[in-house]
Amino acid sequence: MTASRVLVLNSGSSSVKYQLLDMADRSRLAVGLVERIGEETSRLVHERITGDSAPDAAGGKREQLGPIADHEAALKAVAAELAADGMGLDSPELAAVGHRVVHGGTRFTQPTVIDDEVLAEIRNLIPLAPLHNPANVTGIEVARSLRADLPQVAVFDTAFHSTMPEHVARYAIDAATADAYSIRRYGFHGTSHAYVSRATAALLGRPVEDVNVIVLHLGNGASASAVRGGVCVETSMGLTPLEGLVMGTRSGDLDPAVVFHLARVGGLSVDEIDSLLNKKSGLLGMCGDNDMREVLRRAGEGDEAASLAFAAYVHRLKKYIGAYSAVLGRVDAVAFTAGVGENAHQVREAALDGLAELGLALDLEANAARSPQPRLVSAEYARVAVAVVPTDEELEIATQAYALVTH
């Protein structure tokens, strides 16, 4: 029996998302989520998948409520759910576990089989991603303890952006200071940008090497990338996910002196400023809602704060589309993805409005139509294609992990 299955784990500070995929046909076998780990109200939702995406009619979706003490207990519960469906961690069909790791620094630019040395290096990168890498490490440690003989593969959010030229990745600060503290632009959402840029080329029926794409990953976190022939040459997030676009709760681009002003004049501590810019800014900070659906609803009813927040969000998007058009020189497609990018047709319409000189024009009817499938929504006469491409980070992680352990 050929081992062709990959379990993908995305361990957060209080959650574990997982999917089991069969790479023989790139199908999903099970998906699930454990949330509120460490609380009395922990919840595990597990779903067995049959066919393309339909739940198993014979009770494929199961839910557990009750305390799950820690990540070890969470992953053991996940293993038990998979075993109940005949797909446990001891299955000979399991080829690898793929782990999403947020920050790989400059060391990890490719998917990497995890050993003790690699795990130690991921721990060393915690100062660059203090909210994410600790949870990623915990997930790896527990998965290794549950199945020590199975290859564990780390796939890094930053890896796809490691191809940025040095003059793009560098900040214009004292070089010795930058080197001493690893200060440079790393970028994030890399697995999504990698997947969507390739999927867009496929949608156009052209080789990846021949296609230049601006990818707009718009969720609660949001980022843009300029991808030339399958290679990232620029991205909007930087040392951390705070830089770039206006997001659900993050400010995006900001004059650094705002930080000094808040400290000197406002008397805010470093931690208070960190919380303000990461958790209380963006759409939430401007209008009190970080859900784009609510922002659009309120704006449609004439709410001034929501209208202002939406205008700021769209303006920043438009600015990056223009900038990345200049960076690439020739743009073949602009691809929208993630929750807002895939579902909010108003955002796509507003972001591209007035960009006809860049070759961008929408088919408004196609743009407004909802579909779970990758699709083109540009006008037939438009020089640059506009695509809506549902992202699939789990499939991308599984693909990279499987390729590494089978070659």
XYZ file of C-alpha atoms in Angstrom:
407
model
C 0.000 0.000 0.000
C 1.444 3.366 -1.054
C 1.369 6.021 1.631
C -0.299 9.004 -0.019
C -2.070 10.803 2.824
C -0.910 13.985 4.541
C -2.311 15.388 7.772
C -2.056 19.185 7.784
C -1.945 20.905 11.181
C -2.310 24.614 11.836
C -1.728 25.136 15.549
C -2.767 28.482 17.009
C -2.392 29.748 20.546
C -5.741 28.258 21.611
C -6.815 26.275 18.551
C -5.831 23.535 16.138
C -7.184 23.416 12.591
C -6.558 20.232 10.652
C -7.225 18.491 7.361
C -6.410 15.012 6.131
C -5.776 14.893 2.388
C -5.048 12.068 -0.045
C -2.440 13.320 -2.469
C -3.143 10.499 -4.922
C -6.121 12.531 -6.132
C -5.711 15.706 -4.015
C -8.965 14.950 -2.205
C -9.981 15.819 1.333
C -10.803 12.941 3.641
C -11.467 14.853 6.876
C -11.448 18.403 8.208
C -11.760 19.731 11.716
C -11.150 22.369 14.335
C -10.365 22.342 18.024
C -10.970 25.724 19.618
C -10.814 27.343 23.051
C -8.060 24.953 24.172
C -7.403 25.308 27.890
C -10.939 26.471 28.685
C -13.945 24.709 30.150
C -15.853 25.458 26.948
C -13.445 23.742 24.524
C -15.021 22.518 21.293
C -13.937 19.974 18.679
C -15.719 19.767 15.332
C -14.716 16.902 13.048
C -16.102 16.171 9.599
C -15.481 13.167 7.423
C -15.634 14.055 3.733
C -16.938 11.821 0.963
C -16.932 12.639 -2.729
C -15.649 16.087 -3.663
C -16.843 17.993 -0.623
C -20.099 16.540 0.624
C -20.346 15.501 4.269
C -20.817 11.815 4.932
C -24.543 11.188 5.039
C -24.073 8.693 7.842
C -23.153 11.232 10.488
C -19.861 12.463 9.064
C -19.880 15.630 11.181
C -19.332 15.210 14.893
C -18.950 17.710 17.707
C -17.459 17.431 21.182
C -17.999 19.995 23.903
C -16.051 20.114 27.155
C -12.638 20.974 28.552
C -9.549 20.158 26.489
C -6.609 20.997 28.723
C -3.792 21.649 26.259
C -2.485 21.046 22.751
C -1.423 17.500 23.596
C -4.971 16.653 24.672
C -6.297 18.424 21.577
C -4.144 16.449 19.147
C -4.931 13.196 20.941
C -8.617 14.019 20.526
C -8.042 14.724 16.828
C -6.198 11.409 16.468
C -9.113 9.614 18.137
C -11.622 11.210 15.748
C -9.542 10.194 12.741
C -9.153 6.674 14.133
C -12.924 6.409 14.547
C -13.167 6.930 10.798
C -10.451 4.339 10.128
C -7.859 7.014 9.333
C -5.828 7.199 12.545
C -2.259 8.399 12.962
C -1.075 4.788 12.961
C -2.390 4.279 9.426
C 0.242 2.968 6.970
C -1.354 5.229 4.358
C -0.151 8.345 6.207
C 2.971 9.692 4.494
C 3.624 12.843 6.528
C 2.293 15.540 8.809
C 2.535 19.029 7.347
C 2.757 21.914 9.803
C 2.020 25.528 9.061
C 4.804 27.608 10.639
C 4.334 31.352 10.429
C 7.935 32.588 10.516
C 10.961 30.939 8.938
C 13.298 33.925 9.051
C 16.082 33.848 6.463
C 17.040 30.269 7.323
C 13.936 28.453 6.085
C 12.986 29.268 2.511
C 11.710 25.827 1.505
C 9.541 23.138 3.120
C 11.751 21.368 5.645
C 11.679 17.974 7.342
C 11.693 18.654 11.071
C 14.418 17.216 13.280
C 15.695 18.419 16.656
C 17.946 21.039 15.058
C 15.176 22.444 12.864
C 12.790 22.576 15.816
C 15.403 24.463 17.855
C 15.803 26.981 15.014
C 12.027 27.512 14.838
C 12.083 28.183 18.570
C 14.871 30.712 18.033
C 12.595 32.594 15.641
C 9.914 33.145 18.306
C 10.987 36.799 18.874
C 10.056 37.506 15.239
C 6.601 35.900 15.634
C 5.791 35.816 19.354
C 2.075 35.255 18.822
C 2.378 32.409 16.311
C 5.627 30.445 16.396
C 5.202 29.219 20.020
C 1.900 27.543 19.116
C 3.416 26.144 15.914
C 6.272 24.643 17.980
C 3.819 23.080 20.424
C 1.882 21.440 17.595
C 5.088 20.011 16.153
C 6.267 18.677 19.513
C 2.990 16.927 20.231
C 2.661 15.464 16.728
C 6.223 14.110 16.926
C 5.475 12.487 20.276
C 2.345 10.810 18.909
C 4.041 9.362 15.827
C 7.820 9.626 16.159
C 8.607 7.599 13.021
C 6.498 9.747 10.685
C 8.094 12.599 8.704
C 6.997 15.965 10.060
C 7.350 18.793 7.549
C 7.340 22.517 8.293
C 5.914 24.788 5.586
C 6.643 28.432 6.289
C 4.369 31.422 5.631
C 7.431 33.514 4.870
C 9.109 31.116 2.423
C 7.380 32.170 -0.808
C 8.486 35.762 -0.256
C 12.144 34.859 0.331
C 12.787 35.432 -3.386
C 12.310 39.191 -3.008
C 15.441 41.025 -4.182
C 17.638 42.276 -1.364
C 16.911 45.931 -2.153
C 13.199 45.147 -1.738
C 13.583 43.126 1.442
C 15.842 45.660 3.167
C 14.561 48.588 5.206
C 16.534 51.813 4.802
C 17.905 51.815 8.354
C 21.411 51.379 9.733
C 22.649 48.118 8.217
C 24.490 46.897 11.309
C 21.401 47.408 13.482
C 19.194 45.671 10.914
C 21.544 42.688 10.767
C 21.933 42.481 14.549
C 18.176 42.180 15.086
C 17.145 40.420 11.839
C 15.145 43.444 10.749
C 14.012 43.058 7.148
C 10.822 42.461 5.179
C 9.765 38.807 5.338
C 6.122 38.840 4.203
C 3.367 36.428 5.234
C 0.426 34.468 3.793
C 3.050 32.913 1.535
C 1.331 29.558 1.068
C -1.799 31.360 -0.106
C 0.097 33.643 -2.485
C 1.982 30.651 -3.906
C -1.196 28.641 -4.462
C -3.247 31.500 -5.913
C -0.540 32.728 -8.276
C -0.232 29.226 -9.779
C -3.997 28.694 -9.858
C -4.422 32.009 -11.683
C -1.952 30.974 -14.366
C -3.881 27.698 -14.750
C -7.138 29.641 -15.037
C -5.588 31.645 -17.879
C -4.358 28.434 -19.510
C -0.761 29.633 -19.486
C 2.476 28.346 -17.948
C 3.258 29.868 -14.556
C 6.613 31.085 -15.908
C 4.849 33.303 -18.452
C 2.378 35.012 -16.105
C 2.746 38.123 -13.936
C 0.130 38.324 -11.190
C -0.829 40.746 -8.443
C -2.339 38.585 -5.674
C -4.616 40.246 -3.119
C -5.193 38.028 -0.072
C -8.006 39.846 1.712
C -9.229 38.352 4.967
C -9.185 39.776 8.480
C -5.449 39.903 7.795
C -4.682 41.199 4.319
C -1.645 41.255 2.073
C -0.670 41.896 -1.532
C 2.106 40.383 -3.600
C 3.691 40.968 -6.985
C 4.546 37.621 -8.586
C 6.649 37.537 -11.750
C 6.651 34.177 -13.520
C 5.791 32.292 -10.331
C 8.414 34.129 -8.247
C 7.502 36.695 -5.596
C 9.308 40.000 -6.150
C 7.400 42.190 -3.664
C 4.848 41.840 -0.878
C 3.047 44.247 1.410
C 3.672 42.711 4.851
C 7.107 43.232 6.342
C 9.010 42.268 9.478
C 5.602 41.429 10.946
C 2.078 41.131 9.504
C 1.366 44.726 10.577
C 2.753 46.467 7.486
C 0.804 47.066 4.298
C -2.918 47.080 3.615
C -5.675 48.279 5.931
C -6.897 45.111 7.667
C -9.643 43.997 10.013
C -7.844 45.069 13.190
C -4.361 46.107 11.954
C -3.441 49.587 10.779
C -1.193 48.597 7.894
C 1.257 51.250 6.665
C 1.908 53.931 9.270
C 4.374 56.739 9.841
C 6.784 55.199 12.391
C 6.750 58.481 14.288
C 3.156 57.753 15.324
C 4.677 55.246 17.751
C 7.006 57.886 19.222
C 4.149 60.377 19.461
C 1.903 57.915 21.297
C 4.705 57.121 23.736
C 5.877 60.684 24.370
C 2.615 62.598 24.201
C 0.064 59.906 24.943
C 2.115 58.126 27.569
C 1.302 54.703 26.106
C 3.608 51.780 26.820
C 5.179 49.659 24.085
C 2.702 46.868 24.817
C -0.248 49.270 24.685
C 0.897 50.628 21.314
C 1.425 47.077 20.037
C -2.126 46.168 21.066
C -3.530 49.377 19.569
C -1.949 48.885 16.150
C -2.487 45.117 15.885
C -5.815 44.565 17.634
C -7.692 47.884 17.779
C -6.923 49.526 14.442
C -7.844 48.926 10.801
C -11.562 48.692 10.104
C -12.279 48.000 13.775
C -10.440 51.098 14.897
C -12.064 53.344 12.334
C -15.680 52.232 12.648
C -15.987 49.630 15.409
C -16.485 46.631 13.090
C -13.805 44.389 11.576
C -16.283 42.225 9.639
C -16.440 43.568 6.078
C -20.059 42.411 5.766
C -21.045 44.682 8.634
C -18.951 47.551 7.306
C -20.685 47.263 3.920
C -24.126 47.005 5.506
C -23.559 50.073 7.642
C -22.019 52.035 4.786
C -25.011 51.166 2.636
C -27.270 52.652 5.311
C -25.310 55.894 5.272
C -23.125 55.331 8.338
C -20.297 57.871 8.009
C -17.706 55.981 10.075
C -18.252 52.769 8.103
C -18.141 54.666 4.794
C -14.869 56.307 5.805
C -13.349 52.972 6.875
C -14.384 51.344 3.586
C -12.943 54.237 1.592
C -9.623 53.987 3.460
C -9.525 50.212 2.913
C -10.161 50.539 -0.809
C -7.774 53.458 -1.266
C -4.891 51.447 0.201
C -5.764 48.508 -2.056
C -5.847 50.737 -5.124
C -2.492 52.239 -4.147
C -0.847 48.817 -3.934
C -2.366 47.660 -7.230
C -0.869 50.727 -8.900
C 2.497 50.310 -7.192
C 2.770 46.632 -8.060
C 1.777 47.337 -11.652
C 4.829 49.603 -11.770
C 7.028 46.979 -10.070
C 6.017 44.225 -12.511
C 5.978 46.384 -15.630
C 3.536 43.999 -17.298
C 0.545 42.606 -15.405
C -1.404 39.672 -16.800
C -3.872 39.278 -13.945
C -5.037 40.644 -10.611
C -6.287 37.822 -8.384
C -8.544 38.299 -5.359
C -8.623 35.616 -2.673
C -9.506 34.822 0.982
C -12.752 35.690 2.768
C -13.183 39.298 1.674
C -11.420 38.900 -1.655
C -13.552 35.929 -2.665
C -16.931 37.099 -1.367
C -17.142 40.908 -1.282
C -17.812 41.930 -4.877
C -18.171 45.539 -3.719
C -14.538 45.555 -2.608
C -13.343 44.247 -5.981
C -15.470 46.785 -7.838
C -14.356 49.735 -5.718
C -10.664 48.744 -5.751
C -10.547 48.541 -9.554
C -12.756 51.537 -10.273
C -10.831 54.144 -12.255
C -7.969 51.808 -13.206
C -8.902 51.437 -16.882
C -5.597 53.050 -17.871
C -3.865 50.062 -16.214
C -5.919 47.712 -18.403
C -8.334 46.746 -15.613
C -12.085 46.553 -16.145
C -14.748 44.340 -14.591
C -17.731 42.531 -16.026
C -20.042 43.849 -13.323
C -22.555 41.023 -13.699
C -19.887 38.320 -13.497
C -18.237 40.106 -10.576
C -21.483 40.238 -8.589
C -22.277 36.542 -9.126
C -21.315 34.201 -6.266
C -19.427 30.980 -6.996
C -17.073 28.678 -5.078
C -15.069 28.063 -8.256
C -12.035 29.934 -9.601
C -13.303 32.332 -12.241
C -12.554 35.382 -14.345
C -14.674 38.463 -13.668
C -12.949 40.909 -16.009
C -14.610 42.490 -19.015
C -13.878 40.732 -22.302
C -12.079 43.778 -23.655
C -9.858 44.241 -20.585
C -6.123 43.935 -21.197
C -5.526 42.554 -17.680
C -7.549 39.617 -16.379
C -9.288 39.888 -13.011
C -9.614 36.541 -11.238
C -11.390 35.367 -8.107
C -9.503 32.333 -6.862
C -10.501 30.573 -3.627
C -7.316 29.993 -1.699
C -6.364 26.547 -0.415
C -3.482 26.849 2.024
C -4.020 23.336 3.394
C -3.718 21.776 -0.065
C -0.603 23.867 -0.704
C 0.977 22.693 2.570
C 0.059 19.077 1.812
C 1.428 19.363 -1.728
C 4.749 20.763 -0.541
C 5.060 18.275 2.314
C 4.231 15.270 0.135
C 6.621 16.332 -2.614
C 9.421 16.645 -0.056
C 8.966 13.222 1.545
C 8.432 11.314 -1.707
C 11.397 12.647 -3.685
